[in-house]
mmCIF file of C-alpha atoms in Angstrom:
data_model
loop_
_atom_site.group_PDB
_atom_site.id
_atom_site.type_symbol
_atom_site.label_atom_id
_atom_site.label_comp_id
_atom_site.label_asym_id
_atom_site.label_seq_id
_atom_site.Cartn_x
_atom_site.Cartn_y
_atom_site.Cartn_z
ATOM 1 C CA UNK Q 255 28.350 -60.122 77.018
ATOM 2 C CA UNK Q 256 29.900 -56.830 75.623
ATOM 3 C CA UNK Q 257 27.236 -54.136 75.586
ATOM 4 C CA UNK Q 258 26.915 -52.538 72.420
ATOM 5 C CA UNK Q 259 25.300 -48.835 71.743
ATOM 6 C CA UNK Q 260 24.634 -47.837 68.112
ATOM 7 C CA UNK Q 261 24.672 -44.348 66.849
ATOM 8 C CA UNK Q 262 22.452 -43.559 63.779
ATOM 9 C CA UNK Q 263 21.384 -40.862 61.893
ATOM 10 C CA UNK Q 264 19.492 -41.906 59.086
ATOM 11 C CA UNK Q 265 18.717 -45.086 57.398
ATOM 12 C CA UNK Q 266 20.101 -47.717 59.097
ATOM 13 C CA UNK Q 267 21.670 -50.292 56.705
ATOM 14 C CA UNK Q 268 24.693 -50.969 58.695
ATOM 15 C CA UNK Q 269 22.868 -51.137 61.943
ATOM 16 C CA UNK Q 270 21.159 -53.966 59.909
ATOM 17 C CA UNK Q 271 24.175 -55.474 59.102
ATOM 18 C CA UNK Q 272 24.639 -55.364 62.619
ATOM 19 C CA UNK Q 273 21.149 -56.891 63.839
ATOM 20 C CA UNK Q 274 21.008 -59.623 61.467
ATOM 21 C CA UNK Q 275 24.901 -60.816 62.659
ATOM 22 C CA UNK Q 276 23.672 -60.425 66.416
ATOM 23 C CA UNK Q 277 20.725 -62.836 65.236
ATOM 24 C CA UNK Q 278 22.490 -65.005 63.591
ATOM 25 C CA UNK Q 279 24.688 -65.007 66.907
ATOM 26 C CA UNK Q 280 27.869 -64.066 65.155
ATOM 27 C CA UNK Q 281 29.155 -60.341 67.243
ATOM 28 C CA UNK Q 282 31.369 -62.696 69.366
ATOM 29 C CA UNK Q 283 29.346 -62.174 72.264
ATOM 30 C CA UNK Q 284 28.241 -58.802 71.900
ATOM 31 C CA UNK Q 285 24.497 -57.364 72.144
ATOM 32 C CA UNK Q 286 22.730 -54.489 71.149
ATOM 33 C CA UNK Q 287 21.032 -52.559 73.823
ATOM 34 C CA UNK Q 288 20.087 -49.617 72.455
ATOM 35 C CA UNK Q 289 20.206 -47.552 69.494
ATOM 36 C CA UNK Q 290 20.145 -43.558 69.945
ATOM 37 C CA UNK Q 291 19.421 -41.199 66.911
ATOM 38 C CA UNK Q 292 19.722 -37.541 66.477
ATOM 39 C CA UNK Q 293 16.984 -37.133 63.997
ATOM 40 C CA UNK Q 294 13.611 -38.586 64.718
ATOM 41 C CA UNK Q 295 12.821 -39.712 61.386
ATOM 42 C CA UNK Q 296 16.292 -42.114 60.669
ATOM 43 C CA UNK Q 297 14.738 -45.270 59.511
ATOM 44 C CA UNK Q 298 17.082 -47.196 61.383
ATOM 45 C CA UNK Q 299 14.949 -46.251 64.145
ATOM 46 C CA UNK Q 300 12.538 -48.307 62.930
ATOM 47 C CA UNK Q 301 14.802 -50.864 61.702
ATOM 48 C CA UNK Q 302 16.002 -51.510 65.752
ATOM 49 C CA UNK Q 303 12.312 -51.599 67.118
ATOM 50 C CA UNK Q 304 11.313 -53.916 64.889
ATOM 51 C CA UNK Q 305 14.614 -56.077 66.697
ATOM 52 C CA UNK Q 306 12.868 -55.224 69.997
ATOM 53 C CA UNK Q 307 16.035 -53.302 70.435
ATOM 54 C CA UNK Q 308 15.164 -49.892 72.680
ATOM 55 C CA UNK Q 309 15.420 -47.102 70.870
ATOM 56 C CA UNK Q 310 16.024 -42.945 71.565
ATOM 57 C CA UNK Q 311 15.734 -39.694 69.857
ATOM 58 C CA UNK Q 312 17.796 -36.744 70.684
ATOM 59 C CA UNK Q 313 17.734 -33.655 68.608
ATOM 60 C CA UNK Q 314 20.820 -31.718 68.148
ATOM 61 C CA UNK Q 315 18.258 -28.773 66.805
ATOM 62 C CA UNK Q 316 17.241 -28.523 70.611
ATOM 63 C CA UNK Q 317 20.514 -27.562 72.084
ATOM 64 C CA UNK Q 318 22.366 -24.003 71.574
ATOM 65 C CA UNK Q 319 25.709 -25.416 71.292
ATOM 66 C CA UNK Q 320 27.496 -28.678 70.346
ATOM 67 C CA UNK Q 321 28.551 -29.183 73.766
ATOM 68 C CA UNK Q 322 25.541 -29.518 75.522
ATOM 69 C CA UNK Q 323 24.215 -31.687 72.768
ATOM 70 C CA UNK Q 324 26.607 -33.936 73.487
ATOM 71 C CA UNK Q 325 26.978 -33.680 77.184
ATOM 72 C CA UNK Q 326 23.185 -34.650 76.978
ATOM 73 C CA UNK Q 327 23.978 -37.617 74.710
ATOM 74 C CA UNK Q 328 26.090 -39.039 76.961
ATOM 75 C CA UNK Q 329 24.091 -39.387 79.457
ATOM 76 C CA UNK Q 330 21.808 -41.231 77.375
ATOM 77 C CA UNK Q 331 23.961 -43.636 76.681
ATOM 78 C CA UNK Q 332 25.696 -43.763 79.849
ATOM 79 C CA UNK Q 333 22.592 -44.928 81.158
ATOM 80 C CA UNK Q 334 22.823 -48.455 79.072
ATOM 81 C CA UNK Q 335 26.380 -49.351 80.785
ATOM 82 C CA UNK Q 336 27.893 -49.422 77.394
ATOM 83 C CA UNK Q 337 30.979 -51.192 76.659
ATOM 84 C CA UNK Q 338 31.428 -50.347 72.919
ATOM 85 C CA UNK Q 339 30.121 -47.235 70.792
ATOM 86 C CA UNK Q 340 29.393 -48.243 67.426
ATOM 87 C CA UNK Q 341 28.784 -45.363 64.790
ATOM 88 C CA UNK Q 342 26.608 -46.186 62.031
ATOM 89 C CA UNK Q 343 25.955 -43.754 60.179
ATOM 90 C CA UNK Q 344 25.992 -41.249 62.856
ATOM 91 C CA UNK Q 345 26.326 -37.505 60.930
ATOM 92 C CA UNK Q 346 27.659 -35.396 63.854
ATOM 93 C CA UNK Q 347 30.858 -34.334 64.315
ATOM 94 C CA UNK Q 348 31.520 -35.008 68.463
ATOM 95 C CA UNK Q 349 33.374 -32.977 70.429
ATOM 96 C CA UNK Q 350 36.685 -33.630 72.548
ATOM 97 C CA UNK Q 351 35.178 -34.289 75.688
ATOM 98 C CA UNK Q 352 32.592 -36.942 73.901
ATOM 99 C CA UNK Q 353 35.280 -38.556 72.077
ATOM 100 C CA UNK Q 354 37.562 -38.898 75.118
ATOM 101 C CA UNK Q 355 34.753 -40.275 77.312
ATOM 102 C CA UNK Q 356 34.602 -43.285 75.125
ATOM 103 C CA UNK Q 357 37.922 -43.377 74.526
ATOM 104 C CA UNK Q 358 39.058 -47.153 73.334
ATOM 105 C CA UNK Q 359 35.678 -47.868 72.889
ATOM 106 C CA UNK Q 360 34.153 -46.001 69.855
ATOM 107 C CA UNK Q 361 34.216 -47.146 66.489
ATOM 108 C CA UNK Q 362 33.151 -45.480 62.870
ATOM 109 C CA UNK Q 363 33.328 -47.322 59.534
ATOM 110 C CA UNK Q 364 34.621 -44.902 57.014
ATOM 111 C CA UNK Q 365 34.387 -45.679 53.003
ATOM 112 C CA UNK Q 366 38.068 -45.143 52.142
ATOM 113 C CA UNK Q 367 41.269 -47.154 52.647
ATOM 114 C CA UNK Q 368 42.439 -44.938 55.467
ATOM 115 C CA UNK Q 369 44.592 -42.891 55.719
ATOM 116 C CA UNK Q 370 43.470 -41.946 52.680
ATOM 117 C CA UNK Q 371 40.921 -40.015 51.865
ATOM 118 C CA UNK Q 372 39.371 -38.924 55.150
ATOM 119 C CA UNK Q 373 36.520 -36.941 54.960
ATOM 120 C CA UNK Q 374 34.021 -36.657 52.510
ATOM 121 C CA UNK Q 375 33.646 -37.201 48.741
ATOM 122 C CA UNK Q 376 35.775 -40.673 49.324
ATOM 123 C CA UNK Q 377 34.489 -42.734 46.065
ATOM 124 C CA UNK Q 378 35.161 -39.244 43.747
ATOM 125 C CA UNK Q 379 38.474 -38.658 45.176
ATOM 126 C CA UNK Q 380 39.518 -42.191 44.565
ATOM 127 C CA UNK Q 381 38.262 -41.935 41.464
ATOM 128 C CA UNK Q 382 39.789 -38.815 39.949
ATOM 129 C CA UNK Q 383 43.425 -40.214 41.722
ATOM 130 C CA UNK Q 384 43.213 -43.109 39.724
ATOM 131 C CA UNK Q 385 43.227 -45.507 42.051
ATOM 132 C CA UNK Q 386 43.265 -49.203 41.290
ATOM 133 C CA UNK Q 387 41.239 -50.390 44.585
ATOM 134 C CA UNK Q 388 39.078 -48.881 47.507
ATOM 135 C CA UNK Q 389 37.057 -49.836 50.330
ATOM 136 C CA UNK Q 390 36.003 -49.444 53.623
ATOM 137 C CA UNK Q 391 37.434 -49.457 57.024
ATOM 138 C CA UNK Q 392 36.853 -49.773 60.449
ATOM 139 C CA UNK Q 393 38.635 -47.354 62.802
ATOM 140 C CA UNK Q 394 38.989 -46.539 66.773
ATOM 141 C CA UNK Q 395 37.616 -43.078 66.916
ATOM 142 C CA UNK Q 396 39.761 -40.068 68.254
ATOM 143 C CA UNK Q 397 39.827 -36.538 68.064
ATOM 144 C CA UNK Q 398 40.562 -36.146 65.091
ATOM 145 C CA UNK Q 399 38.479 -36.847 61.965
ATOM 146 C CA UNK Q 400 39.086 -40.411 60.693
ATOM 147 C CA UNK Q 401 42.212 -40.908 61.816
ATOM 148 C CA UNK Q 402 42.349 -43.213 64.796
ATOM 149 C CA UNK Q 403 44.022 -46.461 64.430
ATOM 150 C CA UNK Q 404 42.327 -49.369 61.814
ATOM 151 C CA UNK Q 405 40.601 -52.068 63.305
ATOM 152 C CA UNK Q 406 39.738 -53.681 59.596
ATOM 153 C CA UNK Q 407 39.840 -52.780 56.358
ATOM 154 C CA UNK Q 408 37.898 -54.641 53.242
ATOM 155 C CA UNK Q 409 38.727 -53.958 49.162
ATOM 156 C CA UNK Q 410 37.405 -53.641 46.248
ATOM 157 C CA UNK Q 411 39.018 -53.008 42.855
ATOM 158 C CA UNK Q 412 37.380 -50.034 40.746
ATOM 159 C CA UNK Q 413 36.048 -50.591 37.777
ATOM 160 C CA UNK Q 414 36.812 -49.018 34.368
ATOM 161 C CA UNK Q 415 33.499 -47.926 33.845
ATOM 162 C CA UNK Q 416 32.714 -46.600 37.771
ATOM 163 C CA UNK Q 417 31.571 -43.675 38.732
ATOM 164 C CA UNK Q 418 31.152 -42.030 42.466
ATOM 165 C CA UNK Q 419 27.480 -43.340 42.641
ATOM 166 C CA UNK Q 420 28.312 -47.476 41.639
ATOM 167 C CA UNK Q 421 31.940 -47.109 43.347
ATOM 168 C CA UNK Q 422 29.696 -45.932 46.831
ATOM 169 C CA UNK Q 423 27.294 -49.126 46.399
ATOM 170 C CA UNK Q 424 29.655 -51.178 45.816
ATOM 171 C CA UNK Q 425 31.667 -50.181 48.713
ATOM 172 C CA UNK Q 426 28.311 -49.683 51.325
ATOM 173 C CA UNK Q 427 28.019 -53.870 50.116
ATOM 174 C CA UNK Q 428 31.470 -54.243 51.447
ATOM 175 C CA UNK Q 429 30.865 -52.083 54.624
ATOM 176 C CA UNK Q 430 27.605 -54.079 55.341
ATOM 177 C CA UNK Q 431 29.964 -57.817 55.569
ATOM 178 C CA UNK Q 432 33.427 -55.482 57.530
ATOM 179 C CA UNK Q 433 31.159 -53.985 60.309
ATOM 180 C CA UNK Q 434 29.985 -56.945 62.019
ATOM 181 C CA UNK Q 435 33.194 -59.074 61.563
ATOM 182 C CA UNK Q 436 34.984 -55.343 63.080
ATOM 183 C CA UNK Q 437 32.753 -55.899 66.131
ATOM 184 C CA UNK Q 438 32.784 -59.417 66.400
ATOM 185 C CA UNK Q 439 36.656 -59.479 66.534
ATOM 186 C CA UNK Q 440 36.312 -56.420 69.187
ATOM 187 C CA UNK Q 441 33.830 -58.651 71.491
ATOM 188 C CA UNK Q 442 36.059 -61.719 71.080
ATOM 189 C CA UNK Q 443 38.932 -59.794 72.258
ATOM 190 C CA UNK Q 444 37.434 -57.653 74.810
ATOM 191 C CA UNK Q 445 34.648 -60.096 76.562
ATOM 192 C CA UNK Q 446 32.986 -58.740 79.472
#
């Protein structure tokens, strides 16, 4: 079984993306033992204990600097034996030190073809370029932002008539089907 910790911040779809593939017994061995939030009131919170799948809050608002935050959040999650990070959702920047502890073993989903568009604003940039597709993909994280290497990457064309707001539902969809088949293929090739 590969250990699986989930990093939220808010609501939660993907981590439900997530839950109903582990029900459905389709993350290629892998479980979710926990799921750790930095703000108290992220609905996926709620969304993992109703999956009877333990659950913690730690505010970034109660540490000085971003170091100690995340010093402090590793240990958290240390503390579940972890054998893959997933970020869904997670709204934190992490620092060096966090990133290179789970080294190999963290994963984001960002909504952009990478190596395009990192960052934010992904659906109006893509947009504005005139772009003929976009998507999502699933990356290794690193240091730096959205740019470790690509797991899996799903497309979708745009539309004529989209704009940033139907572009970013259609592509949150697509993210909800790449996640679980990102982590699946991880498990499956990593087993425990």
């Amino acid at each position: 079984m590969t250990r699986i910790v989930v990093l939220i911040s808010g609501h939660g779809s993907n981590l439900q993306a997530l839950i109903d593939a582990q029900q459905r017994d389709e993350l290629g061995g892998g479980q979710i033992v926990a799921v750790l939030s930095n703000r108290a009131e992220a609905y996926g919170l709620k969304r993992a204990q109703q999956a009877n799948i333990p659950t913690e809050h730690l505010s970034h608002r109660d540490f000085a600097e971003r170091e100690a935050f995340d010093a402090a959040l590793m240990s958290r999650i240390d503390n579940y034996q972890p054998d893959l990070i997933v970020l869904a959702g997670f709204m934190r920047i992490l620092t060096p030190a966090f990133v290179q502890h789970y080294a190999g073993k963290m994963v984001n989903i960002h909504p952009s073809l990478l190596p395009k568009y990192p960052g934010m604003h992904t659906h109006a940039r893509a947009i504005e370029a005139g772009d003929q597709e976009h998507g999502a993909s699933v990356h290794f994280v690193t240091e730096g932002v959205d740019e470790g290497p690509v797991i899996l990457q799903g497309r979708i064309p745009i539309l004529a008539d989209d704009t940033p707001d139907t572009l970013q539902q259609r592509v949150h969809a697509l993210e909800h089907q790449l996640y679980p088949r990102a982590v699946r293929m991880i498990c499956e090739q990593h087993p425990t």
